[in-house]
Amino acid sequence: MMKIIDLRSDTITLPTEEMRRAMYEAELGDDVHREDPTVNRLEELAAEVMGKEAALLTTSGTMSNLLGVLANTRPGDEIIVGSEAHMFWYEVGGASTLGGVVIRTIPNDEDGKLDATDVEEAIRSENIHFPKSALLCLENTQNRCGGAVLTCEYTEEISGLAHRHGLQVHLDGARIFNAAVALGVPARELVAPVDTVNFCLSKGLSAPVGSLFCGTREMVERARKWRKMLGGGMRQAGVIAAAGIVAIEKMVDRLAEDHANARRLVAGLAQIPGFSVSPEKVPTNIVNFEFPPEVSDFVIKIGERGVKFLSRSGRSVRAVTNRMVGAEDIEEALGRINQLVKEAS
Ligand SMILES: *Cc1c(COP(=O)(O)O)cnc(C)c1O
């Protein structure tokens, strides 16, 4: 049997044995009445690691980011978002549809950053014709920019600018622990300058479900009410939270292995004729590369050989290393790619 090597996303990671045991043994209650001790424990832990007053368990990163919009704005406000942001591309336009806000995009550079001058120019002055600029949204790590990492200094600078103009700042930190591990700083330092933050348990941290929305007690209470309206009041959610606690306590440090495997993959691809890669641009677990024109339908063909990638546009492909794929699997994947390219040329 050919082993499937799945590099489509780190969301494919399955819960660990320890998570499954914790889920089975979790003490439970009705979380809508705040009576689930395991959810309460996860939320306290999340608030502590993020250095915020409070946290709220949500169904997904998409819901957490939507809560970031709903809690920080009013309908008719404008939010400023990177042109490559997950919130702009992949969240079904929820900010506009459900939050009633205008989405203003400004370009992300290759390193996932927004230019301070662009941000400043996008912030509206008081004028009867204009919507109010209410919220700046950042993303760390920046998914579409190849898992790019925003530093503490940058986050502080750009958030300070937004705050000086009266905007709130929400950080989509779906993979904030990847950034923290890559920089060797605690996550709480990276998120200190922002008002609200989302992070995902269900990506590289390997929990089956869930994200956390974190901020001041007041913000989290507003978000809690919105979460209920959205149908996200989850009753005995301790079964989910139990895995989340293991994710935060046990699964952060090992993200360094995913980063090492991403570098291993990109180094291998650089050796195969025709592949276009930027080894210097692989700070975390996401690798964007281009396959050679001779190999048409690369993603489909290599998929038939048991190596799964995600197709971007044109010849661009995304790989995300994760706990289900070890160093030896990366070598195996490179071997299969080499073979495919040889046969195609
Ligand atoms: C995955 C992801 C999300 C959304 O998380 P879901 O749980 O899939 O809704 C948000 N932002 C970024 C950057 C992501 O990669």
Coordinates of C-alpha atoms and ligand atoms in Angstrom, one line a residue:
M1 CA 0.0 0.0 0.0
M2 CA 1.3 3.5 -1.0
K3 CA 1.4 5.8 2.0
I4 CA -0.5 9.0 1.5
I5 CA 1.6 12.1 2.4
D6 CA -0.9 14.9 3.0
L7 CA 0.6 18.4 2.7
R8 CA -2.6 20.2 1.8
S9 CA -3.0 21.8 5.3
D10 CA -2.2 21.4 9.0
T11 CA -5.9 21.2 9.6
I12 CA -5.7 17.5 8.6
T13 CA -3.9 16.7 11.8
L14 CA -5.7 14.1 13.9
P15 CA -6.0 14.3 17.7
T16 CA -3.3 12.6 19.7
E17 CA -3.9 9.7 22.1
E18 CA -3.6 12.0 25.0
M19 CA -6.2 14.3 23.5
R20 CA -8.7 11.4 23.0
R21 CA -8.2 10.3 26.6
A22 CA -8.7 13.8 27.9
M23 CA -11.9 14.1 25.8
Y24 CA -13.2 10.8 27.2
E25 CA -12.4 11.8 30.8
A26 CA -13.4 15.5 30.6
E27 CA -15.6 16.9 33.3
L28 CA -18.6 18.4 31.6
G29 CA -21.5 20.9 32.1
D30 CA -23.7 23.3 30.1
D31 CA -21.3 25.9 28.8
V32 CA -24.1 28.3 27.8
H33 CA -24.7 28.5 31.6
R34 CA -20.9 28.7 32.0
E35 CA -21.1 25.4 33.9
D36 CA -18.6 23.4 31.9
P37 CA -15.4 23.3 34.1
T38 CA -13.3 22.0 31.2
V39 CA -14.3 24.9 28.9
N40 CA -13.7 27.4 31.8
R41 CA -10.3 25.9 32.3
L42 CA -9.4 26.2 28.6
E43 CA -10.6 29.8 28.4
E44 CA -8.6 30.7 31.5
L45 CA -5.5 29.0 30.0
A46 CA -6.0 30.7 26.6
A47 CA -6.3 34.2 28.3
E48 CA -3.2 33.5 30.3
V49 CA -1.0 32.4 27.3
M50 CA -2.2 35.4 25.3
G51 CA -1.8 37.8 28.2
K52 CA -5.4 39.0 27.8
E53 CA -8.1 39.4 30.4
A54 CA -10.5 36.8 29.0
A55 CA -11.0 34.2 26.2
L56 CA -13.9 32.5 24.5
L57 CA -14.0 29.1 22.8
T58 CA -15.5 29.3 19.3
T59 CA -16.3 26.8 16.7
S60 CA -13.6 27.9 14.2
G61 CA -11.1 30.6 13.3
T62 CA -13.7 32.0 10.9
M63 CA -16.1 32.5 13.8
S64 CA -13.4 34.0 16.0
N65 CA -12.5 36.5 13.3
L66 CA -16.1 37.4 12.7
L67 CA -16.5 38.0 16.4
G68 CA -13.5 40.3 16.2
V69 CA -15.4 42.4 13.6
L70 CA -18.8 42.2 15.4
A71 CA -17.3 43.1 18.8
N72 CA -15.1 45.9 17.6
T73 CA -17.4 47.7 15.1
R74 CA -20.9 48.8 14.3
P75 CA -22.8 48.3 11.0
G76 CA -21.7 50.9 8.5
D77 CA -18.1 51.1 9.9
E78 CA -15.1 50.4 7.7
I79 CA -12.4 47.8 8.5
I80 CA -8.9 47.8 7.0
V81 CA -7.7 44.4 5.9
G82 CA -4.7 43.1 4.0
S83 CA -5.3 42.2 0.4
E84 CA -4.0 38.7 1.1
A85 CA -5.8 38.3 4.4
H86 CA -7.7 35.1 5.2
M87 CA -10.5 37.4 6.5
F88 CA -10.8 38.9 3.0
W89 CA -10.3 35.7 0.9
Y90 CA -11.7 32.8 2.8
E91 CA -14.3 33.8 5.3
V92 CA -17.3 34.0 2.9
G93 CA -17.5 37.8 3.2
G94 CA -19.0 37.3 6.7
A95 CA -17.7 40.7 7.9
S96 CA -19.8 42.5 5.3
T97 CA -22.8 40.1 5.3
L98 CA -23.2 39.7 9.1
G99 CA -21.2 42.6 10.4
G100 CA -22.5 45.2 7.9
V101 CA -19.0 46.7 7.6
V102 CA -17.2 48.0 4.5
I103 CA -14.0 46.0 3.8
R104 CA -11.1 48.3 2.7
T105 CA -8.1 46.3 1.5
I106 CA -4.5 47.5 1.3
P107 CA -1.7 45.5 -0.2
N108 CA 0.3 43.0 1.9
D109 CA 3.9 42.9 1.0
E110 CA 5.8 39.6 0.5
D111 CA 6.5 39.5 4.2
G112 CA 2.9 39.7 5.1
K113 CA 3.1 43.3 6.3
L114 CA 1.0 46.3 5.6
D115 CA 2.8 49.5 4.8
A116 CA 2.4 52.1 7.6
T117 CA 1.8 54.9 5.0
D118 CA -0.8 52.8 3.2
V119 CA -2.6 52.2 6.5
E120 CA -2.4 55.9 7.5
E121 CA -3.8 56.9 4.1
A122 CA -6.6 54.4 4.3
I123 CA -7.8 55.8 7.6
R124 CA -10.7 58.1 7.0
S125 CA -11.0 61.6 8.4
E126 CA -14.3 62.8 9.9
N127 CA -16.5 63.7 6.9
I128 CA -20.2 63.3 6.4
H129 CA -19.6 61.3 3.2
F130 CA -17.4 58.7 4.8
P131 CA -17.9 55.5 6.8
K132 CA -16.0 55.5 10.1
S133 CA -12.6 53.6 10.1
A134 CA -13.1 51.4 13.1
L135 CA -10.8 48.4 12.9
L136 CA -7.4 47.3 11.5
C137 CA -7.0 43.6 11.0
L138 CA -3.6 41.9 11.0
E139 CA -2.6 38.2 10.3
N140 CA 0.3 36.4 12.0
T141 CA 1.5 34.1 10.5
Q142 CA 0.3 35.4 7.1
N143 CA -1.1 32.3 5.3
R144 CA -1.1 33.5 1.7
C145 CA 2.3 35.1 2.1
G146 CA 3.8 31.7 2.8
G147 CA 3.5 31.6 6.6
A148 CA 5.3 35.0 7.0
V149 CA 5.9 36.1 10.5
L150 CA 5.1 39.6 11.9
T151 CA 7.6 40.6 14.6
C152 CA 6.7 42.2 18.0
E153 CA 8.3 45.5 16.8
Y154 CA 6.2 45.6 13.6
T155 CA 3.0 44.7 15.4
E156 CA 3.6 47.4 18.0
E157 CA 4.4 50.0 15.4
I158 CA 1.4 49.4 13.1
S159 CA -1.0 48.9 16.1
G160 CA 0.2 52.1 17.7
L161 CA -0.5 53.9 14.4
A162 CA -4.1 52.5 14.3
H163 CA -4.7 53.3 18.0
R164 CA -3.5 56.9 17.6
H165 CA -6.2 57.3 15.0
G166 CA -8.9 55.8 17.3
L167 CA -9.1 52.4 15.5
Q168 CA -9.2 49.1 17.3
V169 CA -6.8 46.3 16.2
H170 CA -7.8 42.6 15.7
L171 CA -5.2 40.0 15.0
D172 CA -6.0 36.8 13.1
G173 CA -3.5 34.7 14.9
A174 CA -4.7 31.3 13.6
R175 CA -1.0 30.2 13.6
I176 CA 0.3 32.6 16.2
F177 CA 2.2 29.8 17.9
N178 CA 4.1 29.1 14.7
A179 CA 5.2 32.7 14.7
A180 CA 6.1 32.5 18.4
V181 CA 8.2 29.3 17.9
A182 CA 9.9 30.8 14.8
L183 CA 10.9 34.0 16.6
G184 CA 11.6 32.3 20.0
V185 CA 9.3 34.7 21.8
P186 CA 6.2 34.0 23.9
A187 CA 2.9 34.4 22.0
R188 CA 1.7 36.9 24.6
E189 CA 4.5 39.3 23.5
L190 CA 3.4 39.1 19.9
V191 CA -0.2 39.9 20.7
A192 CA 0.4 42.4 23.4
P193 CA -0.2 45.5 21.1
V194 CA -3.5 44.3 19.7
D195 CA -7.0 44.5 21.3
T196 CA -8.5 41.2 20.2
V197 CA -6.9 38.0 18.9
N198 CA -8.0 34.7 17.4
F199 CA -5.9 31.6 17.5
C200 CA -6.7 28.1 16.2
L201 CA -6.5 24.8 18.2
S202 CA -7.3 22.8 15.0
K203 CA -4.3 23.6 12.8
G204 CA -0.7 22.6 13.7
L205 CA -1.7 22.1 17.4
S206 CA -3.7 19.1 16.2
A207 CA -6.9 19.5 18.2
P208 CA -10.0 18.3 16.3
V209 CA -12.1 21.4 16.7
G210 CA -12.0 25.0 18.0
S211 CA -10.5 28.4 18.2
L212 CA -10.2 31.0 20.9
F213 CA -11.2 34.7 20.8
C214 CA -9.3 36.7 23.3
G215 CA -9.4 40.3 24.6
T216 CA -10.6 42.4 27.4
R217 CA -13.4 41.0 29.6
E218 CA -15.8 43.5 28.1
M219 CA -14.9 42.5 24.5
V220 CA -15.2 38.8 25.3
E221 CA -18.6 39.3 26.8
R222 CA -19.8 41.2 23.7
A223 CA -18.4 38.3 21.6
R224 CA -20.1 35.8 23.9
K225 CA -23.5 37.3 23.1
W226 CA -22.7 37.4 19.3
R227 CA -21.5 33.8 19.5
K228 CA -24.9 32.8 20.9
M229 CA -26.7 34.7 18.2
L230 CA -24.6 32.9 15.6
G231 CA -25.6 29.5 17.0
G232 CA -22.2 28.9 18.6
G233 CA -23.4 28.3 22.2
M234 CA -22.2 24.7 22.5
R235 CA -23.4 23.1 25.8
Q236 CA -21.1 20.2 26.9
A237 CA -18.2 21.7 24.8
G238 CA -15.8 20.4 27.4
V239 CA -15.2 17.4 25.1
I240 CA -13.7 19.8 22.6
A241 CA -12.0 22.0 25.2
A242 CA -10.2 19.0 26.8
A243 CA -8.3 18.4 23.6
G244 CA -7.6 22.1 23.3
I245 CA -6.0 22.2 26.8
V246 CA -3.6 19.4 25.6
A247 CA -3.0 21.3 22.4
I248 CA -1.9 24.4 24.3
E249 CA 0.1 22.6 27.0
K250 CA 1.8 19.9 24.9
M251 CA 1.8 20.7 21.2
V252 CA 3.4 24.1 20.8
D253 CA 7.1 23.3 21.1
R254 CA 6.8 20.5 18.4
L255 CA 5.8 23.1 15.8
A256 CA 9.6 23.5 15.3
E257 CA 9.6 20.1 13.7
D258 CA 7.0 21.2 11.1
H259 CA 9.2 24.3 10.4
A260 CA 12.3 22.0 9.9
N261 CA 10.3 19.8 7.6
A262 CA 9.2 22.8 5.6
R263 CA 12.8 23.8 5.1
R264 CA 13.6 20.2 4.2
L265 CA 10.9 20.2 1.6
V266 CA 12.0 23.5 0.0
A267 CA 15.7 22.4 0.0
G268 CA 14.7 19.2 -1.8
L269 CA 12.4 21.0 -4.3
A270 CA 15.3 23.4 -5.1
Q271 CA 17.3 20.3 -6.3
I272 CA 14.6 19.2 -8.8
P273 CA 15.0 20.8 -12.2
G274 CA 12.4 23.5 -13.1
F275 CA 10.9 24.0 -9.6
S276 CA 10.8 27.6 -8.5
V277 CA 11.2 28.0 -4.8
S278 CA 12.4 30.7 -2.3
P279 CA 14.2 28.8 0.5
E280 CA 14.9 32.1 2.3
K281 CA 11.1 32.7 2.5
V282 CA 10.1 29.7 4.5
P283 CA 9.9 31.0 8.1
T284 CA 7.3 28.6 9.4
N285 CA 5.3 25.6 8.1
I286 CA 3.9 26.9 4.8
V287 CA 5.8 26.6 1.5
N288 CA 4.6 28.2 -1.8
F289 CA 6.4 27.0 -4.9
E290 CA 5.9 26.7 -8.7
F291 CA 6.2 23.5 -10.7
P292 CA 7.9 23.4 -14.1
P293 CA 5.7 24.1 -17.2
E294 CA 6.6 20.6 -18.6
V295 CA 4.6 18.9 -15.9
S296 CA 1.0 19.8 -16.6
D297 CA -1.6 19.1 -13.9
F298 CA 1.2 18.6 -11.3
V299 CA -1.1 18.7 -8.3
I300 CA -3.5 16.1 -9.8
K301 CA -0.6 13.8 -11.1
I302 CA 1.4 13.9 -7.9
G303 CA -1.9 13.4 -6.0
E304 CA -2.4 10.1 -7.9
R305 CA 1.0 9.1 -6.5
G306 CA -0.1 9.8 -3.0
V307 CA 1.4 13.2 -2.3
K308 CA -1.3 15.8 -1.7
F309 CA -0.8 19.6 -2.3
L310 CA -3.2 22.5 -2.7
S311 CA -3.3 24.2 -6.0
R312 CA -3.0 28.0 -5.9
S313 CA -3.3 30.0 -9.2
G314 CA -1.4 29.1 -12.3
R315 CA 1.6 26.9 -11.5
S316 CA 1.7 28.0 -7.9
V317 CA 1.2 25.3 -5.3
R318 CA 1.0 25.4 -1.5
A319 CA 2.4 22.8 0.9
V320 CA 1.8 22.9 4.7
T321 CA 3.9 20.6 6.9
N322 CA 2.1 19.1 9.8
R323 CA 2.4 16.4 12.6
M324 CA 1.1 13.7 10.3
V325 CA 4.1 14.0 8.0
G326 CA 7.6 13.2 9.3
A327 CA 11.0 13.9 7.9
E328 CA 11.2 10.5 6.2
D329 CA 7.8 11.3 4.5
I330 CA 9.2 14.5 3.1
E331 CA 12.1 12.5 1.6
E332 CA 9.6 10.0 0.2
A333 CA 7.5 12.8 -1.3
L334 CA 10.6 14.4 -2.9
G335 CA 11.4 11.0 -4.4
R336 CA 8.0 10.6 -5.9
I337 CA 8.1 14.2 -7.3
N338 CA 11.5 13.5 -8.8
Q339 CA 10.2 10.4 -10.5
L340 CA 7.1 12.2 -11.9
V341 CA 9.3 15.0 -13.3
K342 CA 11.7 12.5 -14.9
E343 CA 8.8 10.7 -16.6
A344 CA 7.3 13.9 -17.8
S345 CA 10.5 15.3 -19.5
Ligands
LIG1 C1 -7.4 28.5 8.9 C2 -7.4 29.9 9.1 C3 -8.4 30.6 9.6 C4 -9.8 30.0 9.8 O1 -9.9 29.0 10.6 P1 -11.1 27.9 10.4 O2 -11.1 27.2 11.7 O3 -10.7 27.0 9.3 O4 -12.4 28.7 10.2 C5 -8.3 32.0 9.8 N1 -7.1 32.6 9.5 C6 -6.1 32.0 9.0 C7 -4.9 32.7 8.7 C8 -6.2 30.6 8.7 O5 -5.1 30.0 8.2

